[in-house]
Structure formats: structure tokens, C-alpha cells
Amino acid sequence: MENKNIVLVGFMGAGKSVTSQALAQRLGMMRVSTDECIVERESRSINEIFEMKGEPYFRQVESQVVRALSERVNVVIDCGGGVVLRKENIEALKKSGVVVYLEASPEVIYDRIKQDSHRPLLNNDDPLKAISDLLSQRMVYYGQADYKVMTDGKTVDQVADEIITFVTHC
Ligand code: S3P
């Protein structure tokens, strides 16, 4: 898998950030994040971009960032949870490397992110329902990944081990 990127997709709270950090460290690769690039480009937080410019604008910037990051080599790409929604994004990412879907159940996702307030799509009265609804709408998109890892009940290192075993046999 020389020069092939590892691309992590999955719902908010699936563990993409911590897993991408662990993979980058263990494999000596650089880690990049679509959300972090968007925040840097826009000089605003994700919440502020959603509030001031709206989700369609966010998705547009996200696609530009995905295109740019897909040109890089030998990087672990931590993708925002909605990156898979646009066909052009998933196509660019698949060309750039192995796309891994980090799966988690709605209850586990809720438990992991209930303290956070930086996820505009879940800032509502019933976040668990919002998670379940969005997750079922998105299943078909996450299903386009090359490989899937269930993260419920696993440590970051266990998840990283599974991914490393898969990518080294690609
Ligand atoms: C989103 C996920 C977030 C961030 C934005 C939208 C989504 O990233 O990109 O709030 O649509 O699922 P994380 O998955 O890293 O939380």
C-alpha cells in the first residue's frame, strides 16, 4: 500500500479523530482532517460556518477541501461525517486510497458526544433521535467504503490494529 492514503469516514463520534491520530503515529504517516482544513480556510468554527453561511456553503467548502486532500499522498485523512453525501467526494477519496468506514451504534455515538456542543446537526432537543435518523439515512453512503470496522466496545488501538491488518493486505 505504498503511497496509498487511508481515509476514515463515519458518523460523528465514530472515533475518526482519535483513530486517525493512532494510525498516523503507528504508520509514520501524516494526519489531515477535512474539518480542521475548513476551519483554517474560513477562520471560523464549524458552528459559526453553519450559523452564518448555512449547510450548503459548508458542503461546498468541504468538497473543495476533499479535492485538495485527495491529491496528497501517504496521509491519513480524517473526514467529517457528511463527506460521503456527495458522490464527487467519495469518488475522489476512493481514488486516493483505501476508504474505511468506522461504524458505531446510535447509543454509543450518543454516549461519546453528549458533552460536545460543536456539532450543529445534533444541537436539538432529542439528539439520540437525530443520530438514529441521520445514521439510517446515511447508511447507504457509508456502505460505499472499501472496509468497515465496528467500533462499539473496542479501544482505539484495537480499531487501528484491524485497519492496519486490512490495509497491509490490500
Ligand atoms: C458533520 C460532521 C462533523 C462536521 C459537521 C457536519 C456531519 O464532523 O463536519 O458538523 O454532517 O456529519 P465530525 O464527523 O468529525 O464530527
Coordinates of N, CA and C and ligand atoms in Angstrom, one line a residue:
M1 N 0.8 -1.2 0.0 CA 0.0 0.0 0.0 C 0.9 1.3 0.0
E2 N 2.0 1.1 -0.7 CA 2.9 2.3 -0.8 C 2.2 3.5 -1.3
N3 N 2.3 4.6 -0.6 CA 1.8 5.9 -1.0 C 0.3 5.9 -1.1
K4 N -0.4 4.9 -0.6 CA -1.9 5.0 -0.6 C -2.3 5.6 0.7
N5 N -3.3 6.5 0.5 CA -3.8 7.1 1.7 C -4.8 6.2 2.4
I6 N -5.0 6.5 3.7 CA -6.0 5.8 4.5 C -7.1 6.9 4.8
V7 N -8.3 6.6 4.4 CA -9.4 7.6 4.5 C -10.4 7.1 5.5
L8 N -10.6 7.8 6.6 CA -11.6 7.4 7.6 C -12.9 8.1 7.4
V9 N -14.0 7.4 7.2 CA -15.3 8.0 7.1 C -16.2 7.4 8.2
G10 N -17.3 8.1 8.5 CA -18.2 7.5 9.6 C -18.9 8.6 10.3
F11 N -19.9 8.3 11.0 CA -20.7 9.3 11.7 C -19.9 10.0 12.8
M12 N -20.5 11.2 13.1 CA -19.9 12.0 14.2 C -19.8 11.1 15.4
G13 N -18.6 11.1 16.1 CA -18.5 10.3 17.3 C -18.1 8.9 17.0
A14 N -17.8 8.5 15.8 CA -17.4 7.2 15.5 C -16.0 6.9 15.9
G15 N -15.2 8.0 16.2 CA -13.8 7.8 16.6 C -12.8 8.1 15.5
K16 N -13.2 8.8 14.5 CA -12.3 9.1 13.3 C -11.1 9.9 13.8
S17 N -11.3 10.9 14.6 CA -10.1 11.7 15.0 C -9.1 10.9 15.8
V18 N -9.5 10.2 16.8 CA -8.5 9.5 17.6 C -7.9 8.4 16.9
T19 N -8.7 7.7 16.0 CA -8.2 6.6 15.3 C -7.2 7.1 14.2
S20 N -7.5 8.2 13.6 CA -6.6 8.7 12.6 C -5.3 9.1 13.2
Q21 N -5.3 9.7 14.4 CA -4.1 10.0 15.1 C -3.3 8.8 15.4
A22 N -3.9 7.7 15.9 CA -3.2 6.5 16.2 C -2.6 5.9 15.0
L23 N -3.4 5.9 13.9 CA -2.8 5.3 12.6 C -1.6 6.1 12.1
A24 N -1.8 7.4 12.2 CA -0.7 8.2 11.6 C 0.6 8.0 12.5
Q25 N 0.4 7.9 13.8 CA 1.6 7.7 14.6 C 2.2 6.3 14.4
R26 N 1.4 5.3 14.3 CA 1.9 3.9 14.2 C 2.5 3.7 12.8
L27 N 2.0 4.3 11.8 CA 2.4 4.0 10.4 C 3.4 5.1 9.9
G28 N 3.7 6.1 10.8 CA 4.6 7.2 10.3 C 4.1 8.0 9.2
M29 N 2.8 8.2 9.2 CA 2.1 8.9 8.1 C 1.7 10.3 8.7
M30 N 1.4 11.2 7.8 CA 0.8 12.5 8.3 C -0.7 12.4 8.4
R31 N -1.3 13.1 9.4 CA -2.7 13.1 9.5 C -3.3 14.4 9.1
V32 N -4.3 14.4 8.3 CA -5.0 15.6 7.9 C -6.5 15.4 8.2
S33 N -7.2 16.6 8.4 CA -8.6 16.5 8.7 C -9.4 17.5 7.9
T34 N -10.5 17.0 7.3 CA -11.3 17.9 6.5 C -11.8 19.1 7.3
D35 N -12.4 18.7 8.5 CA -12.9 19.8 9.4 C -11.9 20.8 9.8
E36 N -10.7 20.3 10.1 CA -9.6 21.3 10.5 C -9.2 22.2 9.4
C37 N -9.2 21.6 8.2 CA -8.8 22.4 7.0 C -9.9 23.5 6.7
I38 N -11.2 23.1 6.9 CA -12.3 24.0 6.6 C -12.2 25.2 7.6
V39 N -12.0 24.8 8.9 CA -11.9 25.9 10.0 C -10.8 26.8 9.7
E40 N -9.7 26.3 9.2 CA -8.5 27.1 8.9 C -8.8 28.0 7.7
R41 N -9.3 27.4 6.7 CA -9.7 28.2 5.5 C -10.6 29.4 5.7
E42 N -11.6 29.1 6.5 CA -12.7 30.0 6.8 C -12.4 30.9 8.0
S43 N -11.4 30.6 8.8 CA -11.1 31.3 10.0 C -12.4 31.4 10.9
R44 N -13.2 30.3 10.9 CA -14.4 30.3 11.8 C -14.6 28.8 12.2
S45 N -15.3 28.7 13.3 CA -15.6 27.3 13.8 C -16.6 26.7 12.9
I46 N -16.8 25.4 13.0 CA -17.8 24.7 12.2 C -19.2 25.3 12.6
N47 N -19.4 25.4 13.9 CA -20.7 26.0 14.3 C -21.0 27.4 13.6
E48 N -20.0 28.2 13.7 CA -20.1 29.6 13.1 C -20.4 29.5 11.6
I49 N -19.7 28.6 10.9 CA -19.9 28.5 9.4 C -21.4 28.1 9.2
F50 N -21.9 27.1 9.9 CA -23.3 26.6 9.7 C -24.2 27.8 10.0
E51 N -24.0 28.5 11.1 CA -24.9 29.6 11.5 C -24.9 30.8 10.6
M52 N -23.7 31.2 10.2 CA -23.5 32.4 9.4 C -23.7 32.2 7.9
K53 N -23.3 31.0 7.4 CA -23.3 30.8 6.0 C -24.2 29.6 5.5
G54 N -24.6 28.8 6.5 CA -25.5 27.7 6.2 C -24.8 26.4 5.7
E55 N -25.6 25.3 5.8 CA -25.0 24.0 5.5 C -24.6 23.9 4.0
P56 N -25.4 24.4 3.0 CA -24.9 24.2 1.6 C -23.5 24.9 1.4
Y57 N -23.3 26.0 2.0 CA -22.0 26.7 1.9 C -20.9 25.8 2.5
F58 N -21.2 25.2 3.7 CA -20.2 24.3 4.3 C -19.9 23.2 3.4
R59 N -20.9 22.6 2.8 CA -20.7 21.4 1.9 C -19.9 21.7 0.7
Q60 N -20.0 23.0 0.2 CA -19.2 23.4 -0.9 C -17.8 23.5 -0.6
V61 N -17.5 24.1 0.6 CA -16.1 24.3 1.0 C -15.5 22.9 1.3
E62 N -16.4 22.0 1.9 CA -15.9 20.7 2.3 C -15.5 19.9 1.0
S63 N -16.2 20.1 -0.1 CA -15.9 19.4 -1.3 C -14.5 19.9 -1.9
Q64 N -14.3 21.2 -1.7 CA -13.0 21.8 -2.2 C -11.9 21.2 -1.4
V65 N -12.1 21.1 -0.1 CA -11.1 20.6 0.8 C -10.8 19.1 0.5
V66 N -11.9 18.4 0.3 CA -11.7 16.9 -0.1 C -10.9 16.8 -1.3
R67 N -11.2 17.6 -2.3 CA -10.5 17.5 -3.6 C -9.0 17.8 -3.4
A68 N -8.7 18.8 -2.6 CA -7.3 19.1 -2.3 C -6.6 18.0 -1.5
L69 N -7.3 17.5 -0.5 CA -6.6 16.5 0.3 C -6.4 15.2 -0.4
S70 N -7.3 14.9 -1.4 CA -7.2 13.7 -2.1 C -6.0 13.7 -3.1
E71 N -5.4 14.8 -3.3 CA -4.2 14.9 -4.1 C -3.0 14.6 -3.3
R72 N -3.1 14.6 -2.0 CA -1.9 14.3 -1.2 C -1.6 12.8 -1.2
V73 N -0.4 12.4 -0.9 CA 0.0 11.0 -0.8 C 0.5 10.7 0.6
N74 N 0.3 9.4 1.0 CA 0.8 8.9 2.3 C 0.3 9.7 3.5
V75 N -1.0 10.0 3.4 CA -1.6 10.7 4.6 C -2.8 9.9 5.1
V76 N -3.1 10.1 6.3 CA -4.4 9.5 6.9 C -5.4 10.7 6.9
I77 N -6.5 10.5 6.2 CA -7.5 11.6 6.1 C -8.7 11.3 7.0
D78 N -8.9 12.2 7.9 CA -10.0 12.2 8.9 C -11.1 13.0 8.3
C79 N -12.2 12.4 7.8 CA -13.2 13.1 7.1 C -14.4 13.4 8.0
G80 N -15.0 14.6 7.8 CA -16.2 15.0 8.6 C -17.3 14.0 8.2
G81 N -18.2 13.8 9.1 CA -19.2 12.8 9.0 C -20.1 12.8 7.7
G82 N -20.2 14.0 7.2 CA -21.1 14.2 6.0 C -20.4 14.2 4.7
V83 N -19.1 13.9 4.7 CA -18.3 13.9 3.4 C -18.9 13.0 2.4
V84 N -19.4 11.8 2.9 CA -19.8 10.8 2.0 C -21.1 11.2 1.2
L85 N -21.8 12.3 1.6 CA -23.0 12.6 1.0 C -22.9 13.0 -0.5
R86 N -21.7 13.5 -0.9 CA -21.5 14.0 -2.2 C -20.7 12.9 -3.0
K87 N -21.3 12.5 -4.2 CA -20.7 11.5 -5.0 C -19.2 11.9 -5.4
E88 N -19.1 13.2 -5.7 CA -17.7 13.6 -6.2 C -16.7 13.4 -5.0
N89 N -17.1 13.6 -3.8 CA -16.2 13.4 -2.7 C -15.8 12.0 -2.5
I90 N -16.7 11.1 -2.5 CA -16.4 9.7 -2.3 C -15.5 9.1 -3.5
E91 N -15.8 9.6 -4.7 CA -15.0 9.2 -5.8 C -13.6 9.6 -5.7
A92 N -13.4 10.9 -5.3 CA -12.0 11.4 -5.2 C -11.3 10.7 -4.1
L93 N -12.0 10.4 -3.0 CA -11.3 9.7 -1.9 C -11.0 8.3 -2.2
K94 N -11.8 7.6 -2.9 CA -11.6 6.2 -3.3 C -10.4 6.1 -4.2
K95 N -10.2 7.1 -5.1 CA -9.1 7.1 -6.0 C -7.8 7.3 -5.2
S96 N -7.9 8.1 -4.1 CA -6.7 8.5 -3.4 C -6.2 7.4 -2.4
G97 N -7.0 6.4 -2.1 CA -6.6 5.4 -1.1 C -7.7 4.5 -0.7
V98 N -7.5 3.9 0.5 CA -8.4 2.9 1.0 C -9.4 3.7 1.9
V99 N -10.7 3.5 1.6 CA -11.7 4.2 2.4 C -12.2 3.2 3.5
V100 N -12.1 3.6 4.7 CA -12.5 2.7 5.9 C -13.7 3.4 6.6
Y101 N -14.8 2.7 6.8 CA -15.9 3.2 7.5 C -15.8 2.7 9.0
L102 N -15.8 3.7 9.9 CA -15.9 3.4 11.3 C -17.3 3.4 11.7
E103 N -17.8 2.2 12.1 CA -19.2 2.1 12.4 C -19.4 2.1 14.0
A104 N -20.5 2.7 14.4 CA -20.9 2.7 15.8 C -22.4 2.8 15.9
S105 N -22.9 2.2 17.0 CA -24.4 2.2 17.2 C -24.8 3.6 17.6
P106 N -26.1 4.0 17.4 CA -26.6 5.3 17.8 C -26.3 5.6 19.3
E107 N -26.6 4.5 20.2 CA -26.4 4.7 21.6 C -25.0 5.0 22.0
V108 N -24.0 4.3 21.3 CA -22.6 4.5 21.6 C -22.2 5.9 21.1
I109 N -22.7 6.3 19.9 CA -22.4 7.6 19.4 C -22.9 8.7 20.4
Y110 N -24.1 8.5 20.8 CA -24.7 9.5 21.7 C -23.9 9.6 23.0
D111 N -23.5 8.5 23.5 CA -22.7 8.5 24.7 C -21.3 9.2 24.6
R112 N -20.8 9.0 23.4 CA -19.4 9.6 23.1 C -19.5 11.1 22.9
I113 N -20.6 11.6 22.4 CA -20.6 13.0 22.0 C -21.6 13.9 22.8
K114 N -22.3 13.3 23.8 CA -23.3 14.1 24.5 C -22.7 15.3 25.2
Q115 N -21.4 15.3 25.6 CA -20.9 16.5 26.2 C -20.5 17.6 25.2
D116 N -20.4 17.3 23.9 CA -19.9 18.3 23.0 C -21.0 19.1 22.5
S117 N -20.7 20.4 22.1 CA -21.7 21.3 21.6 C -21.2 21.8 20.2
H118 N -20.2 21.2 19.7 CA -19.6 21.8 18.4 C -20.2 21.1 17.2
R119 N -21.3 20.3 17.3 CA -21.8 19.6 16.2 C -23.2 20.1 15.9
P120 N -23.3 21.1 15.0 CA -24.6 21.8 14.7 C -25.7 20.9 14.4
L121 N -25.5 19.8 13.7 CA -26.6 18.9 13.3 C -27.2 18.2 14.4
L122 N -26.5 18.2 15.6 CA -27.1 17.5 16.7 C -27.5 18.4 17.9
N123 N -27.4 19.7 17.6 CA -27.8 20.6 18.7 C -29.3 20.8 18.7
N124 N -30.0 19.8 19.2 CA -31.5 19.9 19.2 C -32.0 19.2 20.4
D125 N -33.4 19.1 20.6 CA -33.9 18.6 21.8 C -33.8 17.1 22.0
D126 N -33.7 16.4 20.9 CA -33.6 14.9 21.0 C -32.4 14.4 20.2
P127 N -31.2 14.6 20.7 CA -30.0 14.3 19.8 C -29.9 12.8 19.5
L128 N -30.4 11.9 20.4 CA -30.4 10.5 20.1 C -31.2 10.1 18.9
K129 N -32.4 10.7 18.9 CA -33.3 10.5 17.7 C -32.6 11.1 16.4
A130 N -32.0 12.3 16.6 CA -31.4 12.9 15.4 C -30.2 12.0 14.9
I131 N -29.5 11.4 15.8 CA -28.4 10.5 15.4 C -29.0 9.3 14.7
S132 N -30.0 8.6 15.3 CA -30.6 7.4 14.7 C -31.1 7.7 13.3
D133 N -31.9 8.9 13.2 CA -32.5 9.2 11.9 C -31.4 9.5 10.8
L134 N -30.4 10.3 11.2 CA -29.4 10.7 10.2 C -28.5 9.5 9.8
L135 N -28.3 8.6 10.8 CA -27.4 7.5 10.6 C -28.2 6.5 9.6
S136 N -29.5 6.3 9.8 CA -30.1 5.4 8.8 C -30.2 6.0 7.4
Q137 N -30.4 7.4 7.4 CA -30.4 8.0 6.0 C -29.0 7.8 5.4
R138 N -27.9 7.8 6.1 CA -26.6 7.8 5.6 C -26.0 6.4 5.4
M139 N -26.6 5.4 5.9 CA -26.1 4.0 5.8 C -25.6 3.7 4.4
V140 N -26.5 4.0 3.4 CA -26.2 3.7 2.0 C -24.9 4.4 1.6
Y141 N -24.6 5.5 2.1 CA -23.4 6.3 1.7 C -22.2 5.7 2.3
Y142 N -22.3 5.4 3.6 CA -21.1 4.8 4.3 C -20.8 3.4 3.8
G143 N -21.9 2.8 3.3 CA -21.7 1.4 2.7 C -20.8 1.4 1.5
Q144 N -20.5 2.5 0.9 CA -19.6 2.5 -0.2 C -18.1 2.4 0.1
A145 N -17.8 2.4 1.4 CA -16.4 2.3 1.8 C -15.8 0.9 1.4
D146 N -14.5 0.8 1.3 CA -13.8 -0.4 1.0 C -13.8 -1.4 2.1
Y147 N -13.9 -0.9 3.3 CA -13.8 -1.8 4.5 C -14.5 -1.2 5.7
K148 N -15.1 -2.0 6.5 CA -15.9 -1.5 7.6 C -15.4 -2.1 9.0
V149 N -15.3 -1.2 10.0 CA -14.8 -1.7 11.3 C -15.9 -1.2 12.3
M150 N -16.4 -2.2 13.0 CA -17.4 -1.9 14.1 C -16.5 -1.4 15.3
T151 N -16.8 -0.3 15.9 CA -16.0 0.3 17.0 C -16.6 0.1 18.4
D152 N -17.9 -0.2 18.4 CA -18.5 -0.4 19.7 C -17.7 -1.4 20.6
G153 N -17.4 -0.9 21.8 CA -16.7 -1.8 22.8 C -15.3 -2.1 22.5
K154 N -14.7 -1.4 21.5 CA -13.3 -1.6 21.2 C -12.5 -0.4 21.6
T155 N -11.2 -0.6 21.9 CA -10.3 0.5 22.1 C -9.8 1.1 20.8
V156 N -9.2 2.3 20.9 CA -8.7 2.9 19.7 C -7.6 2.0 19.1
D157 N -6.8 1.4 19.9 CA -5.7 0.5 19.4 C -6.3 -0.7 18.7
Q158 N -7.3 -1.3 19.2 CA -7.9 -2.4 18.6 C -8.5 -2.1 17.2
V159 N -9.1 -0.9 17.1 CA -9.7 -0.5 15.8 C -8.5 -0.2 14.9
A160 N -7.5 0.5 15.4 CA -6.3 0.7 14.5 C -5.7 -0.6 14.0
D161 N -5.6 -1.6 14.9 CA -5.0 -2.9 14.5 C -5.7 -3.5 13.4
E162 N -7.1 -3.4 13.4 CA -7.9 -4.0 12.4 C -7.7 -3.3 11.0
I163 N -7.6 -2.0 11.1 CA -7.4 -1.2 9.9 C -6.0 -1.5 9.3
I164 N -5.0 -1.6 10.2 CA -3.6 -1.9 9.7 C -3.5 -3.2 9.0
T165 N -4.2 -4.2 9.7 CA -4.2 -5.6 9.1 C -4.8 -5.5 7.7
F166 N -5.9 -4.8 7.6 CA -6.6 -4.7 6.3 C -5.7 -4.0 5.2
V167 N -5.2 -2.8 5.6 CA -4.5 -2.1 4.5 C -3.2 -2.7 4.2
T168 N -2.6 -3.4 5.1 CA -1.3 -4.1 4.7 C -1.5 -5.3 3.8
H169 N -2.7 -5.7 3.7 CA -3.0 -6.9 2.8 C -3.7 -6.4 1.5
C170 N -3.8 -5.1 1.3 CA -4.5 -4.5 0.1 C -3.6 -4.6 -1.1
Ligands
S3P1 C1 -20.9 16.6 10.1 C2 -19.9 16.1 10.9 C3 -18.9 16.9 11.6 C4 -18.7 18.3 10.8 C5 -20.0 18.9 10.6 C6 -21.0 18.1 9.8 C7 -21.9 15.7 9.5 O1 -17.6 16.3 11.6 O2 -18.1 18.1 9.6 O3 -20.5 19.2 11.9 O4 -22.6 16.1 8.6 O5 -22.0 14.6 9.9 P1 -17.3 15.0 12.6 O6 -17.9 13.8 12.0 O7 -15.8 15.0 12.7 O8 -17.9 15.3 13.9

